[in-house]
Structure formats: C-alpha cells, structure tokens
mmCIF file with all atom_site columns, C-alpha atoms in Angstrom:
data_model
loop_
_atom_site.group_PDB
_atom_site.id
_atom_site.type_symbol
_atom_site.label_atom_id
_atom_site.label_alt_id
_atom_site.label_comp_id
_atom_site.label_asym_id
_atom_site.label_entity_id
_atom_site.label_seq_id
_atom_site.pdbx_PDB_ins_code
_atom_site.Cartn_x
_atom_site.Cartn_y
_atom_site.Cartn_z
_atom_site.occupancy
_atom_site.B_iso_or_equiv
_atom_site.pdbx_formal_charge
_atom_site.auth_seq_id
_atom_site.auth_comp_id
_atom_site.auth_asym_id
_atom_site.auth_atom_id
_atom_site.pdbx_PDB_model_num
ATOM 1  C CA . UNK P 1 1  ? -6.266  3.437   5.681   1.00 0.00 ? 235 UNK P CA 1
ATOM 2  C CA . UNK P 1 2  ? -7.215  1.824   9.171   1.00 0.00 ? 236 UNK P CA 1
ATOM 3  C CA . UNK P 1 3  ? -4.934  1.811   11.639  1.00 0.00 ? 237 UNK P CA 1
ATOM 4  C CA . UNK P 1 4  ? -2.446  -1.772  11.940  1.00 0.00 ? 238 UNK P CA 1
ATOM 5  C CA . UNK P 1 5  ? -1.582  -3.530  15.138  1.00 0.00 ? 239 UNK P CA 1
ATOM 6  C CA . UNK P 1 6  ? 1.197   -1.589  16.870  1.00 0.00 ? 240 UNK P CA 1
ATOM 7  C CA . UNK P 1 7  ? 3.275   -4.446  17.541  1.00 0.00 ? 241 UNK P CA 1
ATOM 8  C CA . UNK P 1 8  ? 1.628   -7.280  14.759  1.00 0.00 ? 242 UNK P CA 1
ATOM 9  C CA . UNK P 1 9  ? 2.143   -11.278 15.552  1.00 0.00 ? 243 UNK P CA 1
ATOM 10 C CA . UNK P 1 10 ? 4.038   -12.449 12.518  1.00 0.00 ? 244 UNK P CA 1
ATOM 11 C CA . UNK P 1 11 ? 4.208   -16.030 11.670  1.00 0.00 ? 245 UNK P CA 1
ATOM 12 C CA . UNK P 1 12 ? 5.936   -16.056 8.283   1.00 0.00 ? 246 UNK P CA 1
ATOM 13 C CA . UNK P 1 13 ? 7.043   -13.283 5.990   1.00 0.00 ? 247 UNK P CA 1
ATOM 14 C CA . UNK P 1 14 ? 7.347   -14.376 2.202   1.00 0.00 ? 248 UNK P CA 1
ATOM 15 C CA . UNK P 1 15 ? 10.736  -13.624 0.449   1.00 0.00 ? 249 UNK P CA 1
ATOM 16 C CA . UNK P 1 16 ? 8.872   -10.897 -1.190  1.00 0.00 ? 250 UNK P CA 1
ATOM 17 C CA . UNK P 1 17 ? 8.398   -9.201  2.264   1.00 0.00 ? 251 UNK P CA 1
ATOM 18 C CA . UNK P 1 18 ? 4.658   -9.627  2.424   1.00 0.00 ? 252 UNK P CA 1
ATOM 19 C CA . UNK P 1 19 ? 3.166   -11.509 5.679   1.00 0.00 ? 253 UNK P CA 1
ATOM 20 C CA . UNK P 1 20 ? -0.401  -12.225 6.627   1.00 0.00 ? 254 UNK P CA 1
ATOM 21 C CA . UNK P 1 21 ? -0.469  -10.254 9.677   1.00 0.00 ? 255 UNK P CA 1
ATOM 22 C CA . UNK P 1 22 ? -3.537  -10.857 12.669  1.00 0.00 ? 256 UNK P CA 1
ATOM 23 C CA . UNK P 1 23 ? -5.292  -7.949  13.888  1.00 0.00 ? 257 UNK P CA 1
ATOM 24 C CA . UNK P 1 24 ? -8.444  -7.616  15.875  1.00 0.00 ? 258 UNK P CA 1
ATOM 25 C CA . UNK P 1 25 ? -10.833 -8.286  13.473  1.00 0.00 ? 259 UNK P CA 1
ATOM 26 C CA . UNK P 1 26 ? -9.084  -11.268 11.310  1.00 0.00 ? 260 UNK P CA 1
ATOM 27 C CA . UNK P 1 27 ? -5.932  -11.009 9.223   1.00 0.00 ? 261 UNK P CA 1
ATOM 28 C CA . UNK P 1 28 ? -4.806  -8.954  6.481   1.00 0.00 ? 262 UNK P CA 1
ATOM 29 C CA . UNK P 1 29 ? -2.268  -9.261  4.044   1.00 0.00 ? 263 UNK P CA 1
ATOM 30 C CA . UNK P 1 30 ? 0.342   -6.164  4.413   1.00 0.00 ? 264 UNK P CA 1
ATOM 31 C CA . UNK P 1 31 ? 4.033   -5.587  2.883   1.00 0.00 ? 265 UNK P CA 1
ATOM 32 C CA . UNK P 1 32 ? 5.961   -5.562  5.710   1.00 0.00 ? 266 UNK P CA 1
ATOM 33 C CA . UNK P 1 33 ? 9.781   -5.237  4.100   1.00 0.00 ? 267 UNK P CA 1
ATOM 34 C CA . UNK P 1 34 ? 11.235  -4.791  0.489   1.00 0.00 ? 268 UNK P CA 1
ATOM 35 C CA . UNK P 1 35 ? 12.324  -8.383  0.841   1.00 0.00 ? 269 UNK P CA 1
ATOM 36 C CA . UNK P 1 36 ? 13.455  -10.044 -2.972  1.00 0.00 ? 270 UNK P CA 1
ATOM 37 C CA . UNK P 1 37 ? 11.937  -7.537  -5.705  1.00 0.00 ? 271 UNK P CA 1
ATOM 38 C CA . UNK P 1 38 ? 11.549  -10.457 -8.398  1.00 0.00 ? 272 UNK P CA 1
ATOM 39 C CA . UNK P 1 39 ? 9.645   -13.588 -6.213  1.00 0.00 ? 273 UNK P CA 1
ATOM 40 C CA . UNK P 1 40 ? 6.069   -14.344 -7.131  1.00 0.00 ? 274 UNK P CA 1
ATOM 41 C CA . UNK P 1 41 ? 5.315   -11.870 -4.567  1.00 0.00 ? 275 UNK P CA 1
ATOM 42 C CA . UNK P 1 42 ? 7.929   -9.041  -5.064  1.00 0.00 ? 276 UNK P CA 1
ATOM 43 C CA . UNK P 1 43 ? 7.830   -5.872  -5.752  1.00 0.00 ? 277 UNK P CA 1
ATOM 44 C CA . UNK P 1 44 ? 9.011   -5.566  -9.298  1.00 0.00 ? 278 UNK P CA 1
ATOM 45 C CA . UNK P 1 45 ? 6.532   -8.515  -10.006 1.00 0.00 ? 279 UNK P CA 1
ATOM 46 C CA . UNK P 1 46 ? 3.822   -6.768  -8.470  1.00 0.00 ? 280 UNK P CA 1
ATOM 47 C CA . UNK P 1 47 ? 4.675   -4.062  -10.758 1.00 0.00 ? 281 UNK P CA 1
ATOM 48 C CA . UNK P 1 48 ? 5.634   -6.053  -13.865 1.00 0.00 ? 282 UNK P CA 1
ATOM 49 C CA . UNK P 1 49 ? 2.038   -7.918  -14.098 1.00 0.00 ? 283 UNK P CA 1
ATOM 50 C CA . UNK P 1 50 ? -0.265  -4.645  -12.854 1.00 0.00 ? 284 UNK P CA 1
ATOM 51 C CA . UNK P 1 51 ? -1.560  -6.744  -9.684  1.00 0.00 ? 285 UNK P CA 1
ATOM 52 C CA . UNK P 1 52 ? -3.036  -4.377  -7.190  1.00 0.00 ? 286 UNK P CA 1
ATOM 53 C CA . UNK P 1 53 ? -0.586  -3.068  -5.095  1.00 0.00 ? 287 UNK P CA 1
ATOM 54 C CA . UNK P 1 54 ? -0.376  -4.934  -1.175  1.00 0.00 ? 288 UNK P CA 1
ATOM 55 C CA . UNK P 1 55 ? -0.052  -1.974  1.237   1.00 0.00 ? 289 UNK P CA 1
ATOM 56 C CA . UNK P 1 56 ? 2.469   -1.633  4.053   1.00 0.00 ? 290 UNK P CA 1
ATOM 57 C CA . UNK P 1 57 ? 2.424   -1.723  7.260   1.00 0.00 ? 291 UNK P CA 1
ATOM 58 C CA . UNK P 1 58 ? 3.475   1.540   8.137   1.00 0.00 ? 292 UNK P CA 1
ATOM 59 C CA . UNK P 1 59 ? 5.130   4.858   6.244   1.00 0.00 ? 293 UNK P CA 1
ATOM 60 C CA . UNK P 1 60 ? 8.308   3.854   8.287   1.00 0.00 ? 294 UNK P CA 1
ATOM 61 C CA . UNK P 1 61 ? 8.499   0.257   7.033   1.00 0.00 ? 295 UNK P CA 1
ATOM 62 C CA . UNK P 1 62 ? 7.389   1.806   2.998   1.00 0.00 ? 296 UNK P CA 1
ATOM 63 C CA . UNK P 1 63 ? 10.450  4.448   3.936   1.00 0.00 ? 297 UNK P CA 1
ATOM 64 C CA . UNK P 1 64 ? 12.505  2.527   4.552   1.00 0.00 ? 298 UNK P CA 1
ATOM 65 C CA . UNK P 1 65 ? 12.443  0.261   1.098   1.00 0.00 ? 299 UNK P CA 1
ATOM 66 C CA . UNK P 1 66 ? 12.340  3.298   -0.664  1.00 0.00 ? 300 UNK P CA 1
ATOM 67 C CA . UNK P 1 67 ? 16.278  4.296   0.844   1.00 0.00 ? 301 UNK P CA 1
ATOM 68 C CA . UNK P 1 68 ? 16.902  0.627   -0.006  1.00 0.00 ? 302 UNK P CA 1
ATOM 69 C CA . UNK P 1 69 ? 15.714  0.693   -3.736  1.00 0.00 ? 303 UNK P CA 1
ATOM 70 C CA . UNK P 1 70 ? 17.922  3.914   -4.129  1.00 0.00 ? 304 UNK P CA 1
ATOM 71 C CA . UNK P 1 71 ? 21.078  2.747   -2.787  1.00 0.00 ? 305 UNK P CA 1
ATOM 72 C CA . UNK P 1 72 ? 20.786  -1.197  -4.466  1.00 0.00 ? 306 UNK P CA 1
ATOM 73 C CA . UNK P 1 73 ? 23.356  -1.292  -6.854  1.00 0.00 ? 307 UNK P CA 1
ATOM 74 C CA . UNK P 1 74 ? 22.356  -4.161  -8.893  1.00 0.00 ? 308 UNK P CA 1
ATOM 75 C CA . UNK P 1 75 ? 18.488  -2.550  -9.901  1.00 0.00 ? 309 UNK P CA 1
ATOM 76 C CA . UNK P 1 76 ? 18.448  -0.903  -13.199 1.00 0.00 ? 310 UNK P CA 1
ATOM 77 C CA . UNK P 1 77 ? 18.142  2.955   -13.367 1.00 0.00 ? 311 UNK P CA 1
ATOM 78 C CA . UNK P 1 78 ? 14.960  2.214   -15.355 1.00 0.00 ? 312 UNK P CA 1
ATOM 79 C CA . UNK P 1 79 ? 14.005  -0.372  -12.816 1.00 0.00 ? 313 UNK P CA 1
ATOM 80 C CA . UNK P 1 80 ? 14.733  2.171   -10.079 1.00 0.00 ? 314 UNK P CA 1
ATOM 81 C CA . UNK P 1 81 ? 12.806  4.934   -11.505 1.00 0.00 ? 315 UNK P CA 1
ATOM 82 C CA . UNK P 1 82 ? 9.682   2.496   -11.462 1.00 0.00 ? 316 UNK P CA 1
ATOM 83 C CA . UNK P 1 83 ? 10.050  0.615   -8.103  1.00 0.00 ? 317 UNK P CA 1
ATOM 84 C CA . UNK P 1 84 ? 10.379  4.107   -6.524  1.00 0.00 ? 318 UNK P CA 1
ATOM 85 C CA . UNK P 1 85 ? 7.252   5.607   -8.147  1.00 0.00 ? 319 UNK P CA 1
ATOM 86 C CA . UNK P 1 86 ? 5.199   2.197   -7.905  1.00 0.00 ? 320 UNK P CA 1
ATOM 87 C CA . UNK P 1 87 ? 6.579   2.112   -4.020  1.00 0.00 ? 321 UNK P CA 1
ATOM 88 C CA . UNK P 1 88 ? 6.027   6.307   -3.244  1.00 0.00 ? 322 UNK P CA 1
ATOM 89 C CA . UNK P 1 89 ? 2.347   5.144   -4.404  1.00 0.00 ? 323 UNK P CA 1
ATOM 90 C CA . UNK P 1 90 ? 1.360   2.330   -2.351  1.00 0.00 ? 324 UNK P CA 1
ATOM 91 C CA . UNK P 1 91 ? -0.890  2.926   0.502   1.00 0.00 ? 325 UNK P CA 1
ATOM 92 C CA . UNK P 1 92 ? 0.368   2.574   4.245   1.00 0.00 ? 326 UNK P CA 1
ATOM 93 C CA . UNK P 1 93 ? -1.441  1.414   7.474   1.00 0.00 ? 327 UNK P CA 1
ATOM 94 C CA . UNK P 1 94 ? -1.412  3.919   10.041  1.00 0.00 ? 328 UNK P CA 1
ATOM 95 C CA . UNK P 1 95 ? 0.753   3.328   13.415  1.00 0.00 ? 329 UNK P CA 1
#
C-alpha cells in the first residue's frame, strides 16, 4: 500500500479506533488502534456485516491489536479466532 505520514495530524479517532488522517494529497480513512470491537465502526462490526476492511496505519499499530485481541479476556474464543484472522488480513500503510 502507499506509504502514510510518519507522524499523521489526528483530529479525532472514533471509539472504533478509526480516524480520518491528512496526508499530502487529501485524507484517508485508516485504523489507527483496536479501540471498542462492537461500535458502528469496530472491528467485530466490520467483520460481522462483511464491510470492506479499513486498513491501518502501520504493521506496528495492526500488531499491536492483534496482542490485544489475544490477551482480552472478555472476547469469545470463537470471536477471537475471527478478529485475529479478519485483523492478520487487513492491509497496512507502510512507515
């Protein structure tokens, strides 16, 4: 994918961890944290309903959800087992 803003001006991450994030050439929409799986934006709801998946910012910033999806306690096993394959799947900007 092309290459994000090193250091991006955020304005406003959603509780679903996705921000509109400015670049040189506009804006684009990027996930920049796990944030809460099950808002209109989350991950499990991006999952749920098939939408196309919003990629993250960087492999460090997808990483890091993926340690945090394995050690939440209150996700399902099955639940688990699908965030971390829909998540291991979602495309990165490069840093």
């Amino acid at each position: 994918m092309p290459v994000a803003p090193a250091k991006p001006p955020i304005q406003f991450v959603l509780p679903g961890g996705v921000a509109c994030v400015a670049h040189q050439t506009g804006a684009t929409m990027m996930r920049v944290t796990k944030g809460w799986i099950t808002t209109d934006e989350g991950l499990l709801t991006e999952l749920r309903e098939g939408r196309p998946k919003i990629p993250w910012i960087s492999r460090d910033a997808r990483e890091e959800a993926i340690v945090s999806i394995t050690g939440d306690r209150f996700i399902s096993e099955t639940d688990r087992a699908d965030l971390l394959a829909w998540v291991r799947a979602t495309p990165f900007y490069d840093q």
